[in-house]
Amino acid sequence: MYVPPHFDEPSQEALHDLIETSALGVLITHGRSGLDANHIPFELDRAQGRYGALNCHVARDNPVWQDVSTGDEALVVFRAADAYISPQWYPSKQEFHRQVPTWNYLVAHAYGRITVRDDESYVRHNVARLTRRHEAAHPVPWKMGDAPRDFIDTMVKAIVGLEIEITRLVGKAKLSQNKEPRDIRNAGEMLNAQGDRRVGQAMVAAAARKSEQG
């Protein structure tokens, strides 16, 4: 991924936060059948290794777990948010007419080595952790014990686990940081007004940081 210095997100904590709040990643592999991409919810273990580890499961019928081998390289892409930016939102455009449209976004790329985990204990643990995290905000959270044991046993046997030890973590926060603070701020406020608050709020914060830096 091309990352100009002004768009680089160097904070590992910020990238971990992005992964956890945007858990549906795109797993990109290059196995025996060639390039493949699968959209999968991941559970991040921040404490494992230098950069953390990603855990997930796929349907046993999905050929990806047989197409790759343990130790193969993989890439997982997490997209937190994106938004179109109109040049009309930049105050400087009204003065100089030297602005063009762009697209802003927040993404993290996790590179690592994959391990196929075709064992019931790993799969159960992964499903339980994913369920607890994403059911936590519900008034009555669903848990695995709510379903008949034989049903859960059958479902667990129908999936295979994948673990990815992250070896490199790259983040890009493209928030118009190459513009004047007033342009960044106003575009961010326009996004907030139309409901694109994740990118909008990030742009307003980026404008404040740039103003502080002088």
C-alpha positions as a LaTeX table, in Angstrom:
\begin{tabular}{lrrr}
\hline
Residue & $x$ (\AA) & $y$ (\AA) & $z$ (\AA) \\
\hline
Met1 & 0.00 & 0.00 & 0.00 \\
Tyr2 & 1.32 & 3.43 & $-0.94$ \\
Val3 & 1.47 & 5.57 & 2.23 \\
Pro4 & 2.79 & 9.15 & 1.92 \\
Pro5 & 4.30 & 10.32 & 5.24 \\
His6 & 1.43 & 12.76 & 5.95 \\
Phe7 & $-1.13$ & 9.90 & 5.69 \\
Asp8 & 0.82 & 7.36 & 7.77 \\
Glu9 & $-0.79$ & 6.04 & 10.97 \\
Pro10 & 2.19 & 4.80 & 13.05 \\
Ser11 & 0.35 & 4.03 & 16.29 \\
Gln12 & $-0.05$ & 0.29 & 16.86 \\
Glu13 & $-2.70$ & 0.99 & 19.50 \\
Ala14 & $-4.72$ & 3.07 & 17.02 \\
Leu15 & $-4.47$ & 0.30 & 14.42 \\
His16 & $-5.52$ & $-2.34$ & 16.96 \\
Asp17 & $-8.50$ & $-0.15$ & 17.86 \\
Leu18 & $-9.40$ & 0.13 & 14.17 \\
Ile19 & $-9.26$ & $-3.66$ & 13.74 \\
Glu20 & $-11.46$ & $-4.28$ & 16.77 \\
Thr21 & $-14.09$ & $-1.74$ & 15.73 \\
Ser22 & $-14.04$ & $-2.84$ & 12.07 \\
Ala23 & $-13.75$ & $-6.58$ & 12.59 \\
Leu24 & $-14.84$ & $-7.71$ & 9.11 \\
Gly25 & $-11.52$ & $-8.07$ & 7.30 \\
Val26 & $-10.61$ & $-9.17$ & 3.79 \\
Leu27 & $-8.28$ & $-12.18$ & 4.00 \\
Ile28 & $-6.05$ & $-12.21$ & 0.91 \\
Thr29 & $-4.12$ & $-15.40$ & 0.22 \\
His30 & $-2.05$ & $-16.78$ & $-2.63$ \\
Gly31 & $-2.45$ & $-20.54$ & $-2.38$ \\
Arg32 & $-2.27$ & $-23.44$ & $-4.79$ \\
Ser33 & $-5.25$ & $-22.09$ & $-6.76$ \\
Gly34 & $-3.86$ & $-18.56$ & $-7.02$ \\
Leu35 & $-5.06$ & $-15.32$ & $-5.48$ \\
Asp36 & $-8.15$ & $-15.49$ & $-3.28$ \\
Ala37 & $-10.04$ & $-13.02$ & $-1.06$ \\
Asn38 & $-12.47$ & $-13.91$ & 1.71 \\
His39 & $-14.52$ & $-11.54$ & 3.87 \\
Ile40 & $-14.28$ & $-12.80$ & 7.44 \\
Pro41 & $-14.87$ & $-11.40$ & 10.96 \\
Phe42 & $-11.66$ & $-11.53$ & 12.99 \\
Glu43 & $-10.87$ & $-11.55$ & 16.69 \\
Leu44 & $-7.65$ & $-9.73$ & 17.60 \\
Asp45 & $-5.33$ & $-11.00$ & 20.32 \\
Arg46 & $-3.24$ & $-7.93$ & 21.10 \\
Ala47 & $-0.90$ & $-9.73$ & 23.50 \\
Gln48 & 0.38 & $-12.44$ & 21.14 \\
Gly49 & 3.73 & $-11.66$ & 19.55 \\
Arg50 & 5.02 & $-8.20$ & 18.69 \\
Tyr51 & 2.04 & $-7.01$ & 16.66 \\
Gly52 & $-0.73$ & $-9.34$ & 17.85 \\
Ala53 & $-2.55$ & $-12.23$ & 16.18 \\
Leu54 & $-5.79$ & $-12.53$ & 14.23 \\
Asn55 & $-8.17$ & $-15.44$ & 14.80 \\
Cys56 & $-11.10$ & $-16.46$ & 12.65 \\
His57 & $-13.02$ & $-19.42$ & 11.28 \\
Val58 & $-14.36$ & $-20.38$ & 7.87 \\
Ala59 & $-16.89$ & $-22.89$ & 6.60 \\
Arg60 & $-15.38$ & $-26.33$ & 6.11 \\
Asp61 & $-16.76$ & $-26.17$ & 2.56 \\
Asn62 & $-14.67$ & $-23.04$ & 1.91 \\
Pro63 & $-11.57$ & $-24.29$ & 0.03 \\
Val64 & $-9.29$ & $-21.57$ & 1.43 \\
Trp65 & $-8.15$ & $-23.64$ & 4.42 \\
Gln66 & $-7.02$ & $-26.47$ & 2.13 \\
Asp67 & $-5.61$ & $-24.16$ & $-0.53$ \\
Val68 & $-3.06$ & $-22.64$ & 1.86 \\
Ser69 & $-0.44$ & $-24.31$ & 4.03 \\
Thr70 & 0.60 & $-23.43$ & 7.56 \\
Gly71 & 3.37 & $-20.85$ & 7.32 \\
Asp72 & 2.09 & $-19.23$ & 4.12 \\
Glu73 & 2.02 & $-15.45$ & 3.96 \\
Ala74 & $-1.33$ & $-13.70$ & 4.11 \\
Leu75 & $-2.69$ & $-10.16$ & 4.16 \\
Val76 & $-5.81$ & $-8.99$ & 5.98 \\
Val77 & $-7.29$ & $-5.61$ & 5.05 \\
Phe78 & $-9.54$ & $-3.76$ & 7.51 \\
Arg79 & $-11.48$ & $-0.70$ & 6.29 \\
Ala80 & $-12.91$ & 1.46 & 9.06 \\
Ala81 & $-14.63$ & 4.11 & 6.95 \\
Asp82 & $-14.41$ & 6.09 & 3.72 \\
Ala83 & $-16.01$ & 9.17 & 2.21 \\
Tyr84 & $-16.01$ & 11.27 & $-0.95$ \\
Ile85 & $-14.63$ & 14.79 & $-0.48$ \\
Ser86 & $-15.97$ & 17.58 & $-2.69$ \\
Pro87 & $-13.62$ & 20.47 & $-3.56$ \\
Gln88 & $-16.58$ & 22.75 & $-2.83$ \\
Trp89 & $-16.05$ & 22.01 & 0.87 \\
Tyr90 & $-12.61$ & 23.65 & 0.95 \\
Pro91 & $-12.78$ & 27.38 & 1.78 \\
Ser92 & $-9.57$ & 27.92 & $-0.16$ \\
Lys93 & $-11.30$ & 26.68 & $-3.32$ \\
Gln94 & $-13.56$ & 29.72 & $-3.27$ \\
Glu95 & $-10.47$ & 31.95 & $-3.25$ \\
Phe96 & $-8.02$ & 30.19 & $-5.54$ \\
His97 & $-10.08$ & 27.58 & $-7.45$ \\
Arg98 & $-7.19$ & 25.10 & $-7.20$ \\
Gln99 & $-8.80$ & 22.05 & $-5.62$ \\
Val100 & $-10.04$ & 18.73 & $-6.99$ \\
Pro101 & $-12.23$ & 15.92 & $-5.60$ \\
Thr102 & $-10.67$ & 13.17 & $-3.52$ \\
Trp103 & $-11.66$ & 10.16 & $-1.41$ \\
Asn104 & $-10.63$ & 9.87 & 2.24 \\
Tyr105 & $-10.45$ & 6.69 & 4.28 \\
Leu106 & $-9.12$ & 4.86 & 7.35 \\
Val107 & $-7.56$ & 1.43 & 6.76 \\
Ala108 & $-5.18$ & $-1.06$ & 8.35 \\
His109 & $-3.22$ & $-3.77$ & 6.54 \\
Ala110 & $-2.09$ & $-6.72$ & 8.67 \\
Tyr111 & 0.58 & $-8.92$ & 7.10 \\
Gly112 & 1.36 & $-12.27$ & 8.66 \\
Arg113 & 1.77 & $-16.01$ & 8.48 \\
Ile114 & $-1.24$ & $-18.28$ & 8.54 \\
Thr115 & $-1.80$ & $-21.40$ & 10.62 \\
Val116 & $-4.67$ & $-23.78$ & 9.81 \\
Arg117 & $-6.36$ & $-24.74$ & 13.11 \\
Asp118 & $-8.63$ & $-27.68$ & 12.39 \\
Asp119 & $-9.29$ & $-28.46$ & 16.03 \\
Glu120 & $-12.52$ & $-28.21$ & 17.97 \\
Ser121 & $-11.07$ & $-26.43$ & 21.02 \\
Tyr122 & $-9.66$ & $-23.54$ & 18.98 \\
Val123 & $-12.86$ & $-23.15$ & 16.97 \\
Arg124 & $-15.10$ & $-23.14$ & 20.06 \\
His125 & $-12.89$ & $-20.57$ & 21.76 \\
Asn126 & $-12.87$ & $-18.33$ & 18.67 \\
Val127 & $-16.66$ & $-18.49$ & 18.24 \\
Ala128 & $-17.20$ & $-17.81$ & 21.95 \\
Arg129 & $-14.91$ & $-14.75$ & 21.96 \\
Leu130 & $-16.44$ & $-13.30$ & 18.80 \\
Thr131 & $-19.91$ & $-13.84$ & 20.19 \\
Arg132 & $-19.15$ & $-12.22$ & 23.54 \\
Arg133 & $-17.60$ & $-9.17$ & 21.89 \\
His134 & $-20.35$ & $-8.50$ & 19.39 \\
Glu135 & $-23.30$ & $-9.45$ & 21.62 \\
Ala136 & $-22.06$ & $-7.33$ & 24.54 \\
Ala137 & $-24.07$ & $-4.25$ & 23.54 \\
His138 & $-27.36$ & $-6.14$ & 23.19 \\
Pro139 & $-29.93$ & $-5.92$ & 26.02 \\
Val140 & $-30.07$ & $-9.72$ & 26.16 \\
Pro141 & $-26.80$ & $-11.06$ & 24.69 \\
Trp142 & $-26.95$ & $-14.37$ & 22.85 \\
Lys143 & $-24.50$ & $-17.02$ & 24.06 \\
Met144 & $-23.58$ & $-20.45$ & 22.79 \\
Gly145 & $-25.35$ & $-22.07$ & 25.71 \\
Asp146 & $-28.67$ & $-20.70$ & 24.44 \\
Ala147 & $-28.69$ & $-23.30$ & 21.65 \\
Pro148 & $-28.98$ & $-27.09$ & 22.12 \\
Arg149 & $-25.57$ & $-28.68$ & 22.68 \\
Asp150 & $-25.93$ & $-31.16$ & 19.81 \\
Phe151 & $-26.77$ & $-28.28$ & 17.45 \\
Ile152 & $-23.66$ & $-26.32$ & 18.51 \\
Asp153 & $-21.54$ & $-29.47$ & 18.21 \\
Thr154 & $-22.73$ & $-29.93$ & 14.63 \\
Met155 & $-22.06$ & $-26.30$ & 13.76 \\
Val156 & $-18.55$ & $-26.39$ & 15.25 \\
Lys157 & $-17.69$ & $-29.48$ & 13.22 \\
Ala158 & $-18.71$ & $-27.58$ & 10.07 \\
Ile159 & $-16.06$ & $-24.86$ & 10.48 \\
Val160 & $-12.25$ & $-24.66$ & 10.51 \\
Gly161 & $-10.09$ & $-22.16$ & 12.36 \\
Leu162 & $-7.41$ & $-19.92$ & 10.92 \\
Glu163 & $-4.81$ & $-18.04$ & 12.96 \\
Ile164 & $-2.59$ & $-15.30$ & 11.54 \\
Glu165 & 0.45 & $-14.13$ & 13.47 \\
Ile166 & 0.89 & $-10.50$ & 12.46 \\
Thr167 & 4.43 & $-9.77$ & 11.28 \\
Arg168 & 3.82 & $-6.26$ & 9.95 \\
Leu169 & 1.08 & $-3.72$ & 10.55 \\
Val170 & 0.57 & $-0.76$ & 8.21 \\
Gly171 & $-2.02$ & 1.95 & 8.66 \\
Lys172 & $-3.22$ & 4.78 & 6.45 \\
Ala173 & $-5.41$ & 7.65 & 7.61 \\
Lys174 & $-6.08$ & 9.72 & 4.49 \\
Leu175 & $-7.77$ & 12.79 & 5.95 \\
Ser176 & $-6.68$ & 15.64 & 3.66 \\
Gln177 & $-3.67$ & 16.34 & 5.91 \\
Asn178 & $-1.94$ & 17.83 & 2.85 \\
Lys179 & $-4.46$ & 20.70 & 2.93 \\
Glu180 & $-4.75$ & 23.81 & 5.10 \\
Pro181 & $-6.29$ & 23.28 & 8.57 \\
Arg182 & $-9.37$ & 25.33 & 7.59 \\
Asp183 & $-9.94$ & 23.13 & 4.54 \\
Ile184 & $-9.56$ & 19.92 & 6.56 \\
Arg185 & $-11.86$ & 21.20 & 9.30 \\
Asn186 & $-14.62$ & 22.45 & 7.03 \\
Ala187 & $-14.65$ & 19.28 & 4.92 \\
Gly188 & $-14.82$ & 17.23 & 8.11 \\
Glu189 & $-17.73$ & 19.29 & 9.39 \\
Met190 & $-19.54$ & 18.81 & 6.07 \\
Leu191 & $-19.11$ & 15.03 & 6.42 \\
Asn192 & $-20.41$ & 15.16 & 9.99 \\
Ala193 & $-23.46$ & 17.07 & 8.80 \\
Gln194 & $-24.31$ & 14.41 & 6.22 \\
Gly195 & $-23.76$ & 11.53 & 8.64 \\
Asp196 & $-20.26$ & 10.34 & 7.66 \\
Arg197 & $-19.11$ & 10.92 & 11.20 \\
Arg198 & $-16.21$ & 8.52 & 11.49 \\
Val199 & $-14.19$ & 10.17 & 8.72 \\
Gly200 & $-15.65$ & 13.58 & 9.57 \\
Gln201 & $-14.61$ & 13.47 & 13.22 \\
Ala202 & $-11.18$ & 12.14 & 12.28 \\
Met203 & $-10.72$ & 15.05 & 9.85 \\
Val204 & $-11.73$ & 17.63 & 12.46 \\
Ala205 & $-9.19$ & 16.09 & 14.86 \\
Ala206 & $-6.52$ & 16.11 & 12.13 \\
Ala207 & $-7.21$ & 19.82 & 11.50 \\
Ala208 & $-6.76$ & 20.57 & 15.19 \\
Arg209 & $-3.44$ & 18.69 & 15.29 \\
Lys210 & $-2.16$ & 20.53 & 12.22 \\
Ser211 & $-3.17$ & 23.89 & 13.70 \\
Glu212 & $-1.29$ & 23.08 & 16.92 \\
Gln213 & 1.81 & 22.15 & 14.94 \\
Gly214 & 1.72 & 25.55 & 13.25 \\
\hline
\end{tabular}
